[in-house]
């Protein structure tokens, strides 16, 4: 960056091109067509300069990642792994999955020790704080293998609502996927972040969880990512996640930029995990 750009900002079309949105020429067309916003306001002037470190840019309503130092990783967490970057009891933790990246990553929210599936690792503390905040309520989709034969009436009960010791709860969506050999597969969509909520809900309706996997977190889908592997989010996935985060940035007034509160601080916190 030249001295002139550092003091007065960088031309918007150059910022878009550097972020991989499009070539500089196509980026200029996007600006002229009114498809680019800076800090929520449409910009159509090609001479507009911005501060990539502080300004928020979106194209067609999708947030653009301008900070190349931010990392966003999807992990298919195995069972038997604690959702923490360090476990004082010596159990397997998330460090082994984060070591492939130079940045110091931490987890967004939690999956309990016996739950596998989609977990986001990042060094973006603000995004993590927003997405993990209970008042934001990111949708999560789980597949649960449970004991017994689940009936349509049980599915209706899950969506209608049940009473737990810490208050009422209902699934946003629930459907029966399969029944065989004394067990059933149930898909549950929830926005609640309450502790071990899927296991407690299924136990309350008489079908304790045998296996549990989280397949979706907000706009992110686990897809074919094998258990125990991690990958960086694609440009499209990053855009969707950042857009969701910015929409909910008002949900939490106290943002911890270090992200230290995400994941379990030590093994004693296992009972506070979320699914």
PDB file of C-alpha atoms in Angstrom, residues 1-130:
ATOM      1  CA  UNK A   1       0.000   0.000   0.000  1.00  0.00           C
ATOM      2  CA  UNK A   2       1.404   3.393  -0.930  1.00  0.00           C
ATOM      3  CA  UNK A   3       1.769   6.174   1.620  1.00  0.00           C
ATOM      4  CA  UNK A   4      -1.047   8.067  -0.112  1.00  0.00           C
ATOM      5  CA  UNK A   5      -3.375   5.071   0.129  1.00  0.00           C
ATOM      6  CA  UNK A   6      -2.481   4.448   3.765  1.00  0.00           C
ATOM      7  CA  UNK A   7      -3.486   7.974   4.758  1.00  0.00           C
ATOM      8  CA  UNK A   8      -6.509   8.386   2.524  1.00  0.00           C
ATOM      9  CA  UNK A   9      -7.689   4.816   2.138  1.00  0.00           C
ATOM     10  CA  UNK A  10      -7.744   2.402  -0.796  1.00  0.00           C
ATOM     11  CA  UNK A  11      -9.940   2.681  -3.870  1.00  0.00           C
ATOM     12  CA  UNK A  12     -13.011   0.499  -3.437  1.00  0.00           C
ATOM     13  CA  UNK A  13     -12.570  -1.352  -6.749  1.00  0.00           C
ATOM     14  CA  UNK A  14      -9.013  -2.277  -5.748  1.00  0.00           C
ATOM     15  CA  UNK A  15     -10.239  -3.563  -2.383  1.00  0.00           C
ATOM     16  CA  UNK A  16     -12.861  -5.731  -4.102  1.00  0.00           C
ATOM     17  CA  UNK A  17     -10.314  -7.083  -6.554  1.00  0.00           C
ATOM     18  CA  UNK A  18      -7.819  -7.860  -3.760  1.00  0.00           C
ATOM     19  CA  UNK A  19     -10.582  -9.697  -1.883  1.00  0.00           C
ATOM     20  CA  UNK A  20     -11.165 -11.935  -4.892  1.00  0.00           C
ATOM     21  CA  UNK A  21     -14.649 -10.620  -5.632  1.00  0.00           C
ATOM     22  CA  UNK A  22     -13.902  -9.890  -9.298  1.00  0.00           C
ATOM     23  CA  UNK A  23     -11.351  -8.198 -11.525  1.00  0.00           C
ATOM     24  CA  UNK A  24     -10.905  -4.483 -10.999  1.00  0.00           C
ATOM     25  CA  UNK A  25     -12.865  -3.731 -14.177  1.00  0.00           C
ATOM     26  CA  UNK A  26     -15.785  -5.937 -13.165  1.00  0.00           C
ATOM     27  CA  UNK A  27     -15.623  -4.504  -9.646  1.00  0.00           C
ATOM     28  CA  UNK A  28     -16.042  -1.041 -11.150  1.00  0.00           C
ATOM     29  CA  UNK A  29     -19.160  -2.261 -12.951  1.00  0.00           C
ATOM     30  CA  UNK A  30     -20.538  -3.639  -9.675  1.00  0.00           C
ATOM     31  CA  UNK A  31     -20.012  -0.252  -8.024  1.00  0.00           C
ATOM     32  CA  UNK A  32     -21.598   1.736 -10.856  1.00  0.00           C
ATOM     33  CA  UNK A  33     -24.575  -0.647 -10.871  1.00  0.00           C
ATOM     34  CA  UNK A  34     -25.215   0.114  -7.198  1.00  0.00           C
ATOM     35  CA  UNK A  35     -24.510  -3.429  -6.020  1.00  0.00           C
ATOM     36  CA  UNK A  36     -21.817  -2.496  -3.485  1.00  0.00           C
ATOM     37  CA  UNK A  37     -22.381  -1.063  -0.023  1.00  0.00           C
ATOM     38  CA  UNK A  38     -19.872   0.355   2.442  1.00  0.00           C
ATOM     39  CA  UNK A  39     -21.000   0.377   6.054  1.00  0.00           C
ATOM     40  CA  UNK A  40     -24.558  -0.231   4.900  1.00  0.00           C
ATOM     41  CA  UNK A  41     -24.695   2.594   2.355  1.00  0.00           C
ATOM     42  CA  UNK A  42     -24.717   2.078  -1.417  1.00  0.00           C
ATOM     43  CA  UNK A  43     -21.632   3.482  -3.134  1.00  0.00           C
ATOM     44  CA  UNK A  44     -21.665   4.284  -6.876  1.00  0.00           C
ATOM     45  CA  UNK A  45     -18.629   6.590  -7.159  1.00  0.00           C
ATOM     46  CA  UNK A  46     -15.537   4.914  -8.614  1.00  0.00           C
ATOM     47  CA  UNK A  47     -13.240   7.306  -6.747  1.00  0.00           C
ATOM     48  CA  UNK A  48     -14.471   6.212  -3.319  1.00  0.00           C
ATOM     49  CA  UNK A  49     -11.660   5.213  -0.948  1.00  0.00           C
ATOM     50  CA  UNK A  50     -12.199   3.069   2.122  1.00  0.00           C
ATOM     51  CA  UNK A  51     -10.280   1.722   5.100  1.00  0.00           C
ATOM     52  CA  UNK A  52     -10.180  -2.094   4.615  1.00  0.00           C
ATOM     53  CA  UNK A  53      -9.315  -2.627   8.276  1.00  0.00           C
ATOM     54  CA  UNK A  54     -12.388  -0.861   9.618  1.00  0.00           C
ATOM     55  CA  UNK A  55     -15.013  -0.444   6.897  1.00  0.00           C
ATOM     56  CA  UNK A  56     -17.599  -3.157   6.196  1.00  0.00           C
ATOM     57  CA  UNK A  57     -18.259  -3.961   2.553  1.00  0.00           C
ATOM     58  CA  UNK A  58     -20.930  -6.150   0.989  1.00  0.00           C
ATOM     59  CA  UNK A  59     -21.870  -6.990  -2.599  1.00  0.00           C
ATOM     60  CA  UNK A  60     -25.474  -7.896  -3.399  1.00  0.00           C
ATOM     61  CA  UNK A  61     -26.063  -8.153   0.346  1.00  0.00           C
ATOM     62  CA  UNK A  62     -23.264 -10.670   0.959  1.00  0.00           C
ATOM     63  CA  UNK A  63     -20.455  -9.597   3.290  1.00  0.00           C
ATOM     64  CA  UNK A  64     -16.939  -9.504   1.843  1.00  0.00           C
ATOM     65  CA  UNK A  65     -13.917 -10.580   3.866  1.00  0.00           C
ATOM     66  CA  UNK A  66     -11.316  -7.831   3.615  1.00  0.00           C
ATOM     67  CA  UNK A  67      -8.931  -8.935   6.363  1.00  0.00           C
ATOM     68  CA  UNK A  68      -6.678 -11.622   4.884  1.00  0.00           C
ATOM     69  CA  UNK A  69      -5.412 -12.433   8.373  1.00  0.00           C
ATOM     70  CA  UNK A  70      -8.770 -13.829   9.502  1.00  0.00           C
ATOM     71  CA  UNK A  71      -9.215 -17.607   9.268  1.00  0.00           C
ATOM     72  CA  UNK A  72     -12.497 -19.522   9.117  1.00  0.00           C
ATOM     73  CA  UNK A  73     -12.284 -23.302   9.359  1.00  0.00           C
ATOM     74  CA  UNK A  74     -14.894 -26.052   9.373  1.00  0.00           C
ATOM     75  CA  UNK A  75     -14.116 -29.122  11.483  1.00  0.00           C
ATOM     76  CA  UNK A  76     -15.993 -32.421  11.571  1.00  0.00           C
ATOM     77  CA  UNK A  77     -15.320 -33.014  15.254  1.00  0.00           C
ATOM     78  CA  UNK A  78     -15.062 -36.677  16.263  1.00  0.00           C
ATOM     79  CA  UNK A  79     -16.609 -38.039  19.426  1.00  0.00           C
ATOM     80  CA  UNK A  80     -14.207 -38.339  22.322  1.00  0.00           C
ATOM     81  CA  UNK A  81     -12.845 -34.813  21.804  1.00  0.00           C
ATOM     82  CA  UNK A  82     -13.458 -31.992  24.254  1.00  0.00           C
ATOM     83  CA  UNK A  83     -14.519 -28.632  22.758  1.00  0.00           C
ATOM     84  CA  UNK A  84     -11.554 -26.726  24.114  1.00  0.00           C
ATOM     85  CA  UNK A  85      -8.087 -25.758  22.969  1.00  0.00           C
ATOM     86  CA  UNK A  86      -6.717 -27.146  26.224  1.00  0.00           C
ATOM     87  CA  UNK A  87      -8.098 -29.738  28.617  1.00  0.00           C
ATOM     88  CA  UNK A  88      -6.614 -29.926  32.104  1.00  0.00           C
ATOM     89  CA  UNK A  89      -7.755 -33.538  32.481  1.00  0.00           C
ATOM     90  CA  UNK A  90      -5.567 -34.622  29.606  1.00  0.00           C
ATOM     91  CA  UNK A  91      -8.406 -35.574  27.321  1.00  0.00           C
ATOM     92  CA  UNK A  92      -8.193 -35.168  23.567  1.00  0.00           C
ATOM     93  CA  UNK A  93      -8.898 -31.539  22.620  1.00  0.00           C
ATOM     94  CA  UNK A  94      -9.106 -29.314  19.546  1.00  0.00           C
ATOM     95  CA  UNK A  95      -5.456 -28.332  19.338  1.00  0.00           C
ATOM     96  CA  UNK A  96      -4.588 -31.200  17.015  1.00  0.00           C
ATOM     97  CA  UNK A  97      -7.077 -29.883  14.443  1.00  0.00           C
ATOM     98  CA  UNK A  98      -5.991 -26.248  14.715  1.00  0.00           C
ATOM     99  CA  UNK A  99      -2.254 -26.910  14.382  1.00  0.00           C
ATOM    100  CA  UNK A 100      -2.401 -26.890  10.575  1.00  0.00           C
ATOM    101  CA  UNK A 101      -2.958 -23.116  10.646  1.00  0.00           C
ATOM    102  CA  UNK A 102      -0.448 -20.513  11.765  1.00  0.00           C
ATOM    103  CA  UNK A 103      -3.128 -18.357  13.348  1.00  0.00           C
ATOM    104  CA  UNK A 104      -4.289 -19.016  16.903  1.00  0.00           C
ATOM    105  CA  UNK A 105      -7.748 -20.461  16.326  1.00  0.00           C
ATOM    106  CA  UNK A 106     -10.548 -21.058  18.813  1.00  0.00           C
ATOM    107  CA  UNK A 107     -13.954 -22.687  18.565  1.00  0.00           C
ATOM    108  CA  UNK A 108     -17.314 -21.002  18.001  1.00  0.00           C
ATOM    109  CA  UNK A 109     -19.663 -22.537  20.538  1.00  0.00           C
ATOM    110  CA  UNK A 110     -19.362 -26.139  21.633  1.00  0.00           C
ATOM    111  CA  UNK A 111     -20.222 -29.732  20.899  1.00  0.00           C
ATOM    112  CA  UNK A 112     -20.153 -32.094  23.834  1.00  0.00           C
ATOM    113  CA  UNK A 113     -17.620 -34.882  24.303  1.00  0.00           C
ATOM    114  CA  UNK A 114     -19.883 -37.578  22.859  1.00  0.00           C
ATOM    115  CA  UNK A 115     -21.249 -35.499  19.948  1.00  0.00           C
ATOM    116  CA  UNK A 116     -19.604 -35.319  16.529  1.00  0.00           C
ATOM    117  CA  UNK A 117     -20.131 -32.948  13.656  1.00  0.00           C
ATOM    118  CA  UNK A 118     -19.742 -29.388  12.448  1.00  0.00           C
ATOM    119  CA  UNK A 119     -17.699 -27.018  14.563  1.00  0.00           C
ATOM    120  CA  UNK A 120     -16.285 -23.685  13.387  1.00  0.00           C
ATOM    121  CA  UNK A 121     -12.731 -22.669  14.306  1.00  0.00           C
ATOM    122  CA  UNK A 122     -11.627 -19.082  13.764  1.00  0.00           C
ATOM    123  CA  UNK A 123      -9.432 -16.241  14.968  1.00  0.00           C
ATOM    124  CA  UNK A 124     -12.260 -13.746  14.395  1.00  0.00           C
ATOM    125  CA  UNK A 125     -13.302 -12.997  17.964  1.00  0.00           C
ATOM    126  CA  UNK A 126     -16.160 -10.681  17.078  1.00  0.00           C
ATOM    127  CA  UNK A 127     -17.768 -13.189  14.721  1.00  0.00           C
ATOM    128  CA  UNK A 128     -17.403 -15.957  17.280  1.00  0.00           C
ATOM    129  CA  UNK A 129     -18.934 -13.873  20.047  1.00  0.00           C
ATOM    130  CA  UNK A 130     -21.947 -12.944  17.938  1.00  0.00           C
TER     131      UNK A 130
END
